[in-house]
Tab-separated table of N, CA and C in Angstrom:
chain	number	residue	atom	x	y	z
A	7	MET	N	-154.881	-105.510	0.452
A	7	MET	CA	-155.017	-105.674	-1.148
A	7	MET	C	-155.805	-106.099	-2.065
A	8	SER	N	-156.252	-106.215	-3.069
A	8	SER	CA	-156.950	-105.058	-4.016
A	8	SER	C	-157.374	-106.404	-4.652
A	9	ASP	N	-158.364	-106.183	-5.241
A	9	ASP	CA	-158.864	-108.275	-5.992
A	9	ASP	C	-157.773	-107.774	-7.308
A	10	SER	N	-156.975	-106.926	-7.906
A	10	SER	CA	-156.644	-106.770	-9.081
A	10	SER	C	-155.211	-107.361	-8.795
A	11	GLU	N	-155.054	-107.338	-7.410
A	11	GLU	CA	-153.484	-108.421	-7.586
A	11	GLU	C	-153.303	-109.421	-7.519
A	12	GLU	N	-153.241	-110.119	-7.775
A	12	GLU	CA	-153.174	-111.187	-7.897
A	12	GLU	C	-151.604	-112.539	-6.530
A	13	PRO	N	-152.093	-112.911	-5.289
A	13	PRO	CA	-150.553	-113.039	-4.939
A	13	PRO	C	-149.687	-113.512	-5.649
A	14	LYS	N	-148.804	-113.661	-5.332
A	14	LYS	CA	-147.214	-114.096	-5.911
A	14	LYS	C	-147.383	-115.916	-6.041
A	15	ALA	N	-146.206	-115.510	-6.536
A	15	ALA	CA	-147.008	-117.734	-6.677
A	15	ALA	C	-145.342	-117.559	-6.075
A	16	LYS	N	-145.741	-119.080	-5.332
A	16	LYS	CA	-144.278	-119.885	-4.704
A	16	LYS	C	-143.384	-120.439	-6.058
A	17	LYS	N	-142.020	-119.962	-6.060
A	17	LYS	CA	-140.845	-120.541	-6.609
A	17	LYS	C	-140.376	-122.020	-6.116
A	18	HIS	N	-140.599	-122.710	-7.432
A	18	HIS	CA	-140.446	-124.567	-7.404
A	18	HIS	C	-139.726	-124.480	-5.940
A	19	LYS	N	-139.586	-125.451	-4.628
A	19	LYS	CA	-138.288	-126.072	-5.146
A	19	LYS	C	-137.982	-127.465	-5.231
A	20	SER	N	-136.436	-127.122	-5.788
A	20	SER	CA	-135.739	-128.060	-6.829
A	20	SER	C	-135.544	-129.737	-5.242
A	21	SER	N	-135.554	-130.240	-4.899
A	21	SER	CA	-134.364	-131.342	-4.054
A	21	SER	C	-132.994	-131.167	-4.576
A	22	LYS	N	-132.255	-131.229	-3.295
A	22	LYS	CA	-131.254	-131.441	-3.028
A	22	LYS	C	-130.511	-132.142	-4.264
A	23	LYS	N	-130.636	-134.078	-4.150
A	23	LYS	CA	-130.430	-134.244	-5.099
A	23	LYS	C	-130.794	-133.912	-6.645
A	24	ASP	N	-131.833	-133.546	-7.293
A	24	ASP	CA	-131.840	-132.657	-8.327
A	24	ASP	C	-131.262	-131.804	-8.451
A	25	ARG	N	-130.994	-130.577	-7.448
A	25	ARG	CA	-129.769	-129.694	-8.002
A	25	ARG	C	-128.818	-130.717	-8.495
A	26	LYS	N	-127.643	-131.454	-7.892
A	26	LYS	CA	-126.461	-131.759	-7.945
A	26	LYS	C	-126.077	-132.791	-9.142
A	27	SER	N	-127.536	-133.050	-9.281
A	27	SER	CA	-127.906	-134.094	-10.479
A	27	SER	C	-127.185	-133.069	-11.305
A	28	ILE	N	-127.943	-131.982	-11.291
A	28	ILE	CA	-128.380	-130.397	-12.596
A	28	ILE	C	-126.511	-129.717	-12.147
A	29	ASP	N	-126.357	-130.015	-11.546
A	29	ASP	CA	-124.807	-129.079	-11.853
A	29	ASP	C	-123.169	-130.732	-11.998
A	30	LYS	N	-123.735	-131.501	-11.794
A	30	LYS	CA	-122.375	-132.338	-12.444
A	30	LYS	C	-123.035	-132.320	-13.483
A	31	GLU	N	-124.515	-132.261	-14.301
A	31	GLU	CA	-124.437	-132.380	-15.551
A	31	GLU	C	-123.675	-130.716	-16.504
A	32	LYS	N	-124.195	-129.625	-15.918
A	32	LYS	CA	-123.323	-129.021	-16.172
A	32	LYS	C	-121.444	-128.143	-16.662
A	33	SER	N	-121.357	-129.652	-15.365
A	33	SER	CA	-119.462	-129.719	-15.191
A	33	SER	C	-119.183	-130.511	-16.563
A	34	SER	N	-119.972	-131.493	-16.570
A	34	SER	CA	-119.936	-132.154	-17.697
A	34	SER	C	-119.343	-132.087	-18.928
A	35	GLU	N	-120.451	-131.126	-19.241
A	35	GLU	CA	-121.188	-129.919	-20.776
A	35	GLU	C	-119.681	-129.076	-21.138
A	36	ASN	N	-118.727	-128.623	-19.694
A	36	ASN	CA	-118.941	-127.052	-19.889
A	36	ASN	C	-117.191	-127.884	-20.201
A	37	PRO	N	-116.773	-127.823	-21.676
A	37	PRO	CA	-115.713	-128.083	-21.990
A	37	PRO	C	-114.178	-126.830	-21.467
A	38	ASP	N	-114.824	-125.279	-21.282
A	38	ASP	CA	-113.843	-124.783	-20.511
A	38	ASP	C	-113.197	-124.916	-19.648
A	39	THR	N	-113.722	-126.115	-18.699
A	39	THR	CA	-113.375	-125.890	-17.138
A	39	THR	C	-111.180	-126.267	-17.449
A	40	PRO	N	-110.579	-126.073	-16.561
A	40	PRO	CA	-109.907	-126.352	-16.587
A	40	PRO	C	-109.251	-127.589	-16.194
A	41	THR	N	-107.888	-128.108	-16.940
A	41	THR	CA	-107.739	-130.258	-16.393
A	41	THR	C	-106.895	-129.718	-14.971
A	42	TYR	N	-106.707	-130.632	-14.166
A	42	TYR	CA	-105.380	-130.848	-13.377
A	42	TYR	C	-104.826	-130.593	-13.424
A	43	GLU	N	-104.814	-130.435	-14.401
A	43	GLU	CA	-102.899	-130.023	-14.802
A	43	GLU	C	-102.550	-128.323	-15.671
A	44	GLU	N	-103.524	-128.024	-16.051
A	44	GLU	CA	-103.941	-127.137	-16.214
A	44	GLU	C	-104.545	-126.213	-15.144
A	45	ARG	N	-104.724	-126.853	-13.490
A	45	ARG	CA	-104.689	-125.569	-12.291
A	45	ARG	C	-103.817	-125.865	-11.962
A	46	CYS	N	-102.632	-126.920	-11.875
A	46	CYS	CA	-101.398	-126.880	-12.181
A	46	CYS	C	-100.645	-126.105	-11.592
A	47	LEU	N	-100.808	-125.540	-13.346
A	47	LEU	CA	-99.928	-124.984	-13.299
A	47	LEU	C	-99.464	-123.323	-12.047
A	48	ALA	N	-101.380	-123.502	-11.696
A	48	ALA	CA	-101.285	-121.649	-11.197
A	48	ALA	C	-101.652	-121.921	-9.609
A	49	ILE	N	-100.637	-123.246	-9.262
A	49	ILE	CA	-100.247	-123.183	-8.124
A	49	ILE	C	-99.078	-122.321	-7.091
A	50	ASN	N	-99.108	-122.000	-6.003
A	50	ASN	CA	-98.390	-121.363	-5.622
A	50	ASN	C	-96.303	-121.776	-4.619
A	51	ILE	N	-95.627	-121.538	-4.900
A	51	ILE	CA	-94.146	-122.577	-3.661
A	51	ILE	C	-94.521	-123.134	-2.881
A	52	LEU	N	-95.156	-122.479	-2.292
A	52	LEU	CA	-95.402	-123.275	-0.559
A	52	LEU	C	-96.100	-124.982	-0.949
A	53	ALA	N	-97.089	-124.753	-2.474
A	53	ALA	CA	-98.333	-126.209	-2.484
A	53	ALA	C	-97.439	-127.431	-2.203
A	54	SER	N	-96.710	-127.775	-1.051
A	54	SER	CA	-95.774	-129.123	-1.291
A	54	SER	C	-96.314	-129.591	0.031
A	55	PRO	N	-96.640	-130.703	0.276
A	55	PRO	CA	-96.877	-132.318	-0.732
A	55	PRO	C	-98.411	-131.765	-1.544
A	56	LEU	N	-98.193	-131.222	-2.875
A	56	LEU	CA	-98.683	-132.005	-3.979
A	56	LEU	C	-99.627	-132.914	-4.329
A	57	ALA	N	-101.349	-133.297	-3.822
A	57	ALA	CA	-101.521	-134.546	-4.518
A	57	ALA	C	-101.669	-134.565	-5.981
A	58	SER	N	-101.889	-135.877	-6.416
A	58	SER	CA	-101.442	-136.508	-7.041
A	58	SER	C	-103.466	-136.325	-8.087
A	59	LYS	N	-103.732	-136.498	-9.444
A	59	LYS	CA	-104.804	-136.597	-9.763
A	59	LYS	C	-105.159	-137.886	-9.076
A	60	LYS	N	-105.091	-138.293	-9.014
A	60	LYS	CA	-106.275	-139.878	-8.283
A	60	LYS	C	-106.702	-138.895	-6.527
A	61	SER	N	-105.333	-138.953	-6.188
A	61	SER	CA	-106.217	-138.104	-4.693
A	61	SER	C	-106.003	-136.916	-4.477
A	62	THR	N	-106.470	-136.050	-5.431
A	62	THR	CA	-106.680	-134.910	-5.729
A	62	THR	C	-109.054	-135.725	-5.848
A	63	LYS	N	-108.829	-136.864	-6.198
A	63	LYS	CA	-110.021	-137.412	-6.422
A	63	LYS	C	-111.147	-137.670	-5.148
A	64	LYS	N	-109.284	-138.506	-4.716
A	64	LYS	CA	-109.976	-138.757	-2.927
A	64	LYS	C	-110.527	-137.431	-2.277
A	65	ALA	N	-109.051	-136.609	-2.074
A	65	ALA	CA	-109.367	-135.053	-0.797
A	65	ALA	C	-111.495	-134.761	-1.146
A	66	HIS	N	-111.251	-134.114	-2.295
A	66	HIS	CA	-112.526	-134.527	-2.506
A	66	HIS	C	-113.945	-135.048	-2.336
A	67	LYS	N	-113.526	-136.222	-2.545
A	67	LYS	CA	-114.530	-136.920	-2.515
A	67	LYS	C	-114.851	-136.877	-0.561
A	68	LEU	N	-113.269	-136.701	-0.503
A	68	LEU	CA	-113.659	-137.046	1.404
A	68	LEU	C	-114.526	-135.589	1.919
A	69	VAL	N	-114.353	-134.707	1.469
A	69	VAL	CA	-114.047	-132.998	1.569
A	69	VAL	C	-115.869	-133.928	1.597
A	70	ARG	N	-115.965	-134.032	0.228
A	70	ARG	CA	-117.702	-133.773	0.956
A	70	ARG	C	-118.706	-134.487	1.092
A	71	LYS	N	-117.954	-135.720	1.516
A	71	LYS	CA	-118.480	-136.625	2.786
A	71	LYS	C	-118.451	-136.400	3.821
A	72	ALA	N	-117.494	-135.387	4.777
A	72	ALA	CA	-116.645	-135.159	5.516
A	72	ALA	C	-118.185	-133.987	5.566
A	73	SER	N	-117.916	-132.887	4.691
A	73	SER	CA	-119.119	-131.960	4.747
A	73	SER	C	-120.758	-132.019	5.225
A	74	GLN	N	-120.953	-133.828	4.866
A	74	GLN	CA	-122.548	-133.817	4.671
A	74	GLN	C	-122.853	-134.761	5.538
A	75	SER	N	-121.576	-135.218	6.730
A	75	SER	CA	-121.718	-135.628	8.122
A	75	SER	C	-121.501	-134.596	8.965
A	76	LYS	N	-121.628	-133.721	8.615
A	76	LYS	CA	-121.131	-132.434	10.108
A	76	LYS	C	-119.605	-132.540	10.352
A	77	SER	N	-118.490	-133.181	9.705
A	77	SER	CA	-117.050	-133.464	10.092
A	77	SER	C	-115.705	-132.344	10.659
A	78	LEU	N	-116.495	-131.412	9.408
A	78	LEU	CA	-115.565	-130.654	8.845
A	78	LEU	C	-115.390	-129.109	9.060
A	79	ARG	N	-114.164	-128.552	8.545
A	79	ARG	CA	-113.873	-127.164	9.515
A	79	ARG	C	-113.340	-126.841	8.187
A	80	ARG	N	-113.755	-125.708	7.798
A	80	ARG	CA	-114.110	-124.977	6.342
A	80	ARG	C	-113.156	-123.785	6.912
A	81	GLY	N	-112.513	-122.859	6.173
A	81	GLY	CA	-112.029	-122.020	6.360
A	81	GLY	C	-110.525	-121.624	7.035
A	82	VAL	N	-109.780	-120.778	6.920
A	82	VAL	CA	-108.272	-120.224	7.641
A	82	VAL	C	-108.165	-120.105	9.694
A	83	LYS	N	-109.687	-119.517	9.287
A	83	LYS	CA	-109.870	-118.626	10.472
A	83	LYS	C	-110.490	-120.088	12.071
A	84	GLU	N	-111.378	-120.756	10.776
A	84	GLU	CA	-111.849	-122.442	11.833
A	84	GLU	C	-111.353	-123.231	11.689
A	85	LEU	N	-110.353	-123.952	10.615
A	85	LEU	CA	-109.010	-124.573	11.037
A	85	LEU	C	-108.358	-124.283	12.744
A	86	VAL	N	-107.293	-123.413	12.274
A	86	VAL	CA	-106.816	-122.625	14.210
A	86	VAL	C	-107.689	-122.929	14.835
A	87	LYS	N	-108.542	-122.227	15.037
A	87	LYS	CA	-109.494	-121.871	15.566
A	87	LYS	C	-109.660	-123.988	16.117
A	88	GLY	N	-109.647	-124.496	15.334
A	88	GLY	CA	-109.834	-126.374	15.591
A	88	GLY	C	-108.784	-126.913	16.315
A	89	LEU	N	-107.726	-126.106	15.449
A	89	LEU	CA	-106.052	-126.916	16.264
A	89	LEU	C	-106.200	-126.507	17.600
A	90	ARG	N	-106.994	-125.458	18.098
A	90	ARG	CA	-105.914	-124.506	19.357
A	90	ARG	C	-107.243	-125.659	20.438
A	91	LYS	N	-108.503	-126.005	19.456
A	91	LYS	CA	-109.588	-126.513	20.770
A	91	LYS	C	-108.646	-127.896	20.560
A	92	GLY	N	-107.996	-128.717	19.754
A	92	GLY	CA	-107.744	-130.278	19.797
A	92	GLY	C	-108.002	-131.049	19.304
A	93	ASP	N	-108.307	-130.744	17.814
A	93	ASP	CA	-109.271	-131.221	16.793
A	93	ASP	C	-108.260	-131.774	16.329
A	94	LYS	N	-108.612	-133.745	15.501
A	94	LYS	CA	-107.129	-134.128	15.500
A	94	LYS	C	-107.915	-134.529	13.627
A	95	GLY	N	-107.111	-134.943	12.710
A	95	GLY	CA	-108.160	-135.829	11.716
A	95	GLY	C	-107.209	-134.419	10.431
A	96	LEU	N	-106.848	-134.618	9.285
A	96	LEU	CA	-106.714	-134.522	7.761
A	96	LEU	C	-106.558	-132.463	7.526
A	97	ALA	N	-105.867	-131.583	7.470
A	97	ALA	CA	-106.503	-130.739	6.020
A	97	ALA	C	-105.814	-131.465	4.584
A	98	ILE	N	-107.115	-130.673	3.951
A	98	ILE	CA	-106.566	-129.662	3.335
A	98	ILE	C	-106.357	-128.673	2.408
A	99	LEU	N	-104.905	-128.412	1.858
A	99	LEU	CA	-105.146	-126.540	1.647
A	99	LEU	C	-105.336	-126.346	-0.047
A	100	ALA	N	-105.357	-125.550	-0.458
A	100	ALA	CA	-105.665	-125.226	-2.133
A	100	ALA	C	-104.021	-124.689	-2.701
A	101	GLY	N	-103.188	-124.708	-3.380
A	101	GLY	CA	-102.607	-125.020	-3.765
A	101	GLY	C	-102.451	-123.470	-4.525
A	102	ASP	N	-104.096	-122.610	-4.722
A	102	ASP	CA	-103.206	-121.495	-6.134
A	102	ASP	C	-104.074	-120.041	-5.559
A	103	VAL	N	-103.922	-120.597	-3.728
A	103	VAL	CA	-103.942	-119.037	-2.632
A	103	VAL	C	-103.056	-117.712	-3.226
A	104	PHE	N	-104.181	-117.112	-3.575
A	104	PHE	CA	-102.928	-115.667	-3.260
A	104	PHE	C	-103.766	-115.324	-3.005
A	105	PRO	N	-103.210	-113.931	-1.327
A	105	PRO	CA	-101.740	-113.494	-1.723
A	105	PRO	C	-101.394	-115.178	-0.862
A	106	ILE	N	-100.311	-115.238	-1.065
A	106	ILE	CA	-99.479	-116.175	-0.724
A	106	ILE	C	-99.834	-116.627	0.948
A	107	ASP	N	-99.263	-115.464	1.471
A	107	ASP	CA	-99.543	-114.628	3.370
A	107	ASP	C	-100.360	-115.526	3.874
A	108	VAL	N	-101.380	-115.565	3.517
A	108	VAL	CA	-103.152	-115.929	4.015
A	108	VAL	C	-102.336	-117.416	4.373
A	109	ILE	N	-102.465	-118.552	3.183
A	109	ILE	CA	-101.745	-119.240	4.674
A	109	ILE	C	-100.365	-120.429	4.672
A	110	SER	N	-99.952	-119.036	4.266
A	110	SER	CA	-97.972	-119.593	4.616
A	110	SER	C	-97.309	-119.918	6.175
A	111	HIS	N	-98.930	-119.934	7.187
A	111	HIS	CA	-97.625	-120.282	8.715
A	111	HIS	C	-99.153	-122.023	8.588
A	112	LEU	N	-99.968	-122.091	7.816
A	112	LEU	CA	-100.678	-123.496	8.546
A	112	LEU	C	-100.248	-124.663	8.004
A	113	PRO	N	-99.035	-124.757	6.878
A	113	PRO	CA	-98.522	-125.509	7.501
A	113	PRO	C	-97.632	-126.118	8.592
A	114	VAL	N	-96.987	-125.701	9.309
A	114	VAL	CA	-95.337	-124.947	10.027
A	114	VAL	C	-96.972	-125.353	11.310
A	115	LEU	N	-98.074	-124.800	12.188
A	115	LEU	CA	-99.045	-124.481	12.748
A	115	LEU	C	-99.146	-126.368	12.855
A	116	LEU	N	-99.836	-127.317	10.958
A	116	LEU	CA	-99.626	-128.809	10.871
A	116	LEU	C	-98.502	-128.812	11.475
A	117	GLU	N	-97.955	-128.634	11.195
A	117	GLU	CA	-96.947	-130.017	11.976
A	117	GLU	C	-96.531	-129.876	13.175
A	118	GLU	N	-96.661	-128.648	13.442
A	118	GLU	CA	-96.965	-128.697	15.677
A	118	GLU	C	-97.114	-129.293	15.718
A	119	HIS	N	-98.344	-129.544	15.275
A	119	HIS	CA	-99.958	-130.586	16.432
A	119	HIS	C	-100.185	-131.849	15.218
A	120	ASN	N	-99.115	-132.259	14.572
A	120	ASN	CA	-98.866	-133.352	14.256
A	120	ASN	C	-99.453	-133.732	13.342
A	121	ILE	N	-100.568	-133.009	12.703
A	121	ILE	CA	-101.950	-133.214	12.051
A	121	ILE	C	-101.103	-133.734	10.528
A	122	PRO	N	-101.586	-134.129	9.748
A	122	PRO	CA	-101.676	-134.139	8.255
A	122	PRO	C	-102.115	-133.313	7.912
A	123	TYR	N	-101.252	-133.041	6.233
A	123	TYR	CA	-101.602	-132.634	5.517
A	123	TYR	C	-101.412	-132.551	4.119
A	124	LEU	N	-102.663	-131.817	2.994
A	124	LEU	CA	-102.294	-131.856	1.797
A	124	LEU	C	-102.586	-130.973	0.828
A	125	PHE	N	-101.911	-130.654	-0.238
A	125	PHE	CA	-102.556	-129.696	-0.635
A	125	PHE	C	-102.961	-129.712	-2.061
A	126	VAL	N	-103.782	-129.620	-3.069
A	126	VAL	CA	-105.118	-129.989	-4.016
A	126	VAL	C	-104.140	-128.708	-4.440
A	127	PRO	N	-104.883	-128.837	-6.306
A	127	PRO	CA	-104.538	-127.499	-6.970
A	127	PRO	C	-105.313	-126.120	-6.989
A	128	SER	N	-106.843	-126.401	-6.979
A	128	SER	CA	-108.021	-125.678	-6.924
A	128	SER	C	-108.977	-125.066	-5.762
A	129	LYS	N	-108.365	-123.687	-5.193
A	129	LYS	CA	-110.009	-123.051	-4.031
A	129	LYS	C	-110.785	-123.810	-4.309
A	130	ARG	N	-111.001	-123.610	-5.623
A	130	ARG	CA	-112.971	-123.508	-6.355
A	130	ARG	C	-113.017	-124.581	-6.071
A	131	ASP	N	-112.647	-125.579	-6.558
A	131	ASP	CA	-112.635	-127.337	-6.441
A	131	ASP	C	-112.512	-127.719	-5.058
A	132	LEU	N	-112.260	-127.346	-4.234
A	132	LEU	CA	-112.516	-127.435	-3.100
A	132	LEU	C	-113.593	-126.913	-2.051
A	133	GLY	N	-113.603	-125.445	-2.083
A	133	GLY	CA	-114.256	-125.415	-2.079
A	133	GLY	C	-116.130	-125.202	-2.996
A	134	ALA	N	-116.322	-126.416	-3.406
A	134	ALA	CA	-116.607	-126.973	-4.509
A	134	ALA	C	-117.664	-127.926	-3.310
A	135	ALA	N	-116.718	-128.925	-3.264
A	135	ALA	CA	-116.062	-130.596	-2.605
A	135	ALA	C	-116.981	-130.329	-1.031
A	136	ALA	N	-116.309	-128.908	-0.362
A	136	ALA	CA	-117.761	-128.939	0.656
A	136	ALA	C	-118.658	-128.173	0.730
A	137	CYS	N	-119.705	-128.528	-0.053
A	137	CYS	CA	-120.486	-127.784	-0.242
A	137	CYS	C	-120.935	-126.285	0.055
A	138	THR	N	-120.616	-125.946	0.255
A	138	THR	CA	-120.048	-123.960	-0.734
A	138	THR	C	-119.828	-123.300	-1.839
A	139	LYS	N	-120.208	-122.165	-1.557
A	139	LYS	CA	-120.533	-121.752	-3.254
A	139	LYS	C	-119.730	-120.381	-3.277
A	140	ARG	N	-118.735	-120.535	-2.135
A	140	ARG	CA	-117.501	-120.095	-2.615
A	140	ARG	C	-116.308	-120.286	-2.405
A	141	PRO	N	-115.085	-121.321	-3.448
A	141	PRO	CA	-113.696	-120.710	-2.742
A	141	PRO	C	-112.965	-120.749	-1.538
A	142	THR	N	-112.831	-121.884	-0.889
A	142	THR	CA	-112.527	-122.277	0.160
A	142	THR	C	-110.637	-123.044	0.134
A	143	SER	N	-110.219	-122.143	0.312
A	143	SER	CA	-108.867	-122.350	0.903
A	143	SER	C	-107.646	-122.947	2.017
A	144	CYS	N	-108.838	-123.347	2.329
A	144	CYS	CA	-108.404	-125.107	4.000
A	144	CYS	C	-109.762	-125.581	4.105
A	145	VAL	N	-109.430	-126.534	4.735
A	145	VAL	CA	-110.351	-127.514	5.069
A	145	VAL	C	-109.918	-128.753	6.176
A	146	LEU	N	-110.438	-128.464	7.494
A	146	LEU	CA	-109.904	-130.284	8.303
A	146	LEU	C	-110.883	-130.474	8.291
A	147	VAL	N	-110.765	-132.054	7.956
A	147	VAL	CA	-111.407	-133.185	8.049
A	147	VAL	C	-111.291	-133.699	9.519
A	148	LYS	N	-112.515	-133.435	10.419
A	148	LYS	CA	-111.978	-133.876	11.704
A	148	LYS	C	-112.462	-135.484	11.106
A	149	ASP	N	-111.374	-136.474	12.296
A	149	ASP	CA	-111.323	-137.921	12.397
A	149	ASP	C	-113.009	-138.322	13.225
A	150	LYS	N	-112.840	-137.843	13.988
A	150	LYS	CA	-113.980	-138.391	14.890
A	150	LYS	C	-115.384	-137.613	14.139
A	151	LYS	N	-116.486	-137.558	14.573
A	151	LYS	CA	-117.573	-136.023	14.344
A	151	LYS	C	-117.625	-135.728	15.813
A	152	SER	N	-118.877	-134.801	16.314
A	152	SER	CA	-118.550	-134.678	17.569
A	152	SER	C	-119.557	-135.318	18.577
A	153	ASP	N	-119.573	-136.481	17.394
A	153	ASP	CA	-120.504	-137.640	18.906
A	153	ASP	C	-119.605	-138.024	19.548
A	154	GLY	N	-118.074	-138.689	18.782
A	154	GLY	CA	-117.343	-139.511	18.477
A	154	GLY	C	-117.269	-141.037	17.685
A	155	LYS	N	-118.140	-140.927	16.520
A	155	LYS	CA	-118.862	-142.186	15.514
A	155	LYS	C	-117.071	-141.781	14.667
A	156	GLU	N	-117.754	-142.459	14.244
A	156	GLU	CA	-116.422	-142.305	13.477
A	156	GLU	C	-116.445	-141.422	12.218
A	157	ILE	N	-116.015	-141.081	10.610
A	157	ILE	CA	-116.670	-140.403	9.645
A	157	ILE	C	-116.420	-141.238	9.041
A	158	ASP	N	-117.849	-141.235	7.917
A	158	ASP	CA	-118.593	-141.747	6.861
A	158	ASP	C	-117.492	-142.707	5.729
A	159	ALA	N	-115.800	-142.351	5.610
A	159	ALA	CA	-114.802	-141.965	4.437
A	159	ALA	C	-114.061	-142.645	5.421
A	160	LYS	N	-113.775	-143.308	5.731
A	160	LYS	CA	-112.991	-143.522	7.018
A	160	LYS	C	-111.395	-144.269	6.227
A	161	ASP	N	-112.060	-144.803	4.996
A	161	ASP	CA	-110.958	-145.322	4.477
A	161	ASP	C	-110.292	-144.419	3.262
A	162	ILE	N	-111.231	-144.082	2.979
A	162	ILE	CA	-110.475	-142.340	2.335
A	162	ILE	C	-110.192	-141.634	3.177
A	163	PHE	N	-109.905	-141.501	3.711
A	163	PHE	CA	-108.876	-140.580	5.160
A	163	PHE	C	-108.080	-141.877	5.765
A	164	ASP	N	-107.732	-143.098	5.718
A	164	ASP	CA	-106.936	-143.430	5.786
A	164	ASP	C	-105.608	-143.419	4.465
A	165	ALA	N	-106.472	-143.483	3.707
A	165	ALA	CA	-105.534	-143.116	2.532
A	165	ALA	C	-104.656	-142.627	2.087
A	166	LEU	N	-105.405	-141.425	2.393
A	166	LEU	CA	-104.879	-140.061	2.499
A	166	LEU	C	-103.875	-139.325	3.288
A	167	VAL	N	-103.791	-139.891	4.282
A	167	VAL	CA	-103.041	-139.688	5.382
A	167	VAL	C	-102.021	-140.528	5.427
A	168	GLU	N	-102.031	-141.732	4.896
A	168	GLU	CA	-101.134	-142.920	4.375
A	168	GLU	C	-100.142	-141.891	3.611
A	169	GLU	N	-100.666	-141.447	2.683
A	169	GLU	CA	-99.933	-140.599	0.894
A	169	GLU	C	-99.059	-140.175	1.913
A	170	PHE	N	-99.737	-139.029	2.413
A	170	PHE	CA	-99.591	-138.194	3.752
A	170	PHE	C	-97.401	-138.295	4.681
A	171	LYS	N	-97.625	-138.845	4.452
A	171	LYS	CA	-96.717	-140.097	5.440
A	171	LYS	C	-95.194	-140.273	3.952
A	172	ASP	N	-95.890	-140.314	3.282
A	172	ASP	CA	-94.941	-140.519	2.590
A	172	ASP	C	-93.656	-139.072	2.439
A	173	TYR	N	-95.341	-138.781	2.029
A	173	TYR	CA	-94.495	-136.502	2.525
A	173	TYR	C	-93.592	-136.184	3.290
A	174	ASP	N	-93.949	-136.508	4.923
A	174	ASP	CA	-94.181	-135.845	5.919
A	174	ASP	C	-92.472	-136.296	6.230
A	175	PRO	N	-91.166	-135.012	6.025
A	175	PRO	CA	-90.281	-134.778	6.092
A	175	PRO	C	-89.495	-135.233	7.807
A	176	ASN	N	-90.942	-135.194	8.914
A	176	ASN	CA	-89.953	-136.347	9.709
A	176	ASN	C	-90.083	-137.847	9.903
A	177	THR	N	-91.293	-137.655	9.023
A	177	THR	CA	-91.341	-140.096	8.976
A	177	THR	C	-89.949	-140.675	7.473
A	178	ARG	N	-89.938	-139.349	6.798
A	178	ARG	CA	-88.800	-140.126	5.947
A	178	ARG	C	-87.373	-139.911	6.373
A	179	THR	N	-86.802	-140.984	6.010
A	179	THR	CA	-85.736	-141.620	6.006
A	179	THR	C	-85.148	-140.646	4.776
A	180	THR	N	-83.491	-140.058	4.881
A	180	THR	CA	-82.629	-140.209	4.413
A	180	THR	C	-81.181	-140.407	3.826
A	181	ASN	N	-81.182	-140.993	2.635
A	181	ASN	CA	-79.907	-141.531	2.044
A	181	ASN	C	-78.465	-141.182	2.077
């Protein structure tokens, strides 16, 4: 290295908390982000049971906590692999996946394994909640961590499972 060249300055690395607070500020400032109702217009025909606005927020909060505690499987391939290995939990699927064939087999597979599932309107929001930059079509929130302990947000997990039981055709009584 010659004396005229200066060493490259290292980039200042911000802490994870700072990045999260900046992301929240960006999302609250951006007025053109679609609302829950606008996202519901883009869902496909398979998206049933669709979580309510309040339940969608709960689902995203649960996915974020599960992602931080490493008790989450992201994507179709990982979800199916987890089912084959015997993972139990709650599946959260995105309702705006196109082409529909990508996730069309999942509801039947989840019902065969007796795993509750809910649809949320946006794969972009589901990916953001799972702490990834990419949109995610589905996640499996495992009810127990790999070391056998309970997950951090067990109360939210139980509330969403109870909500699914209202939609579950196997537990529903017909009039």
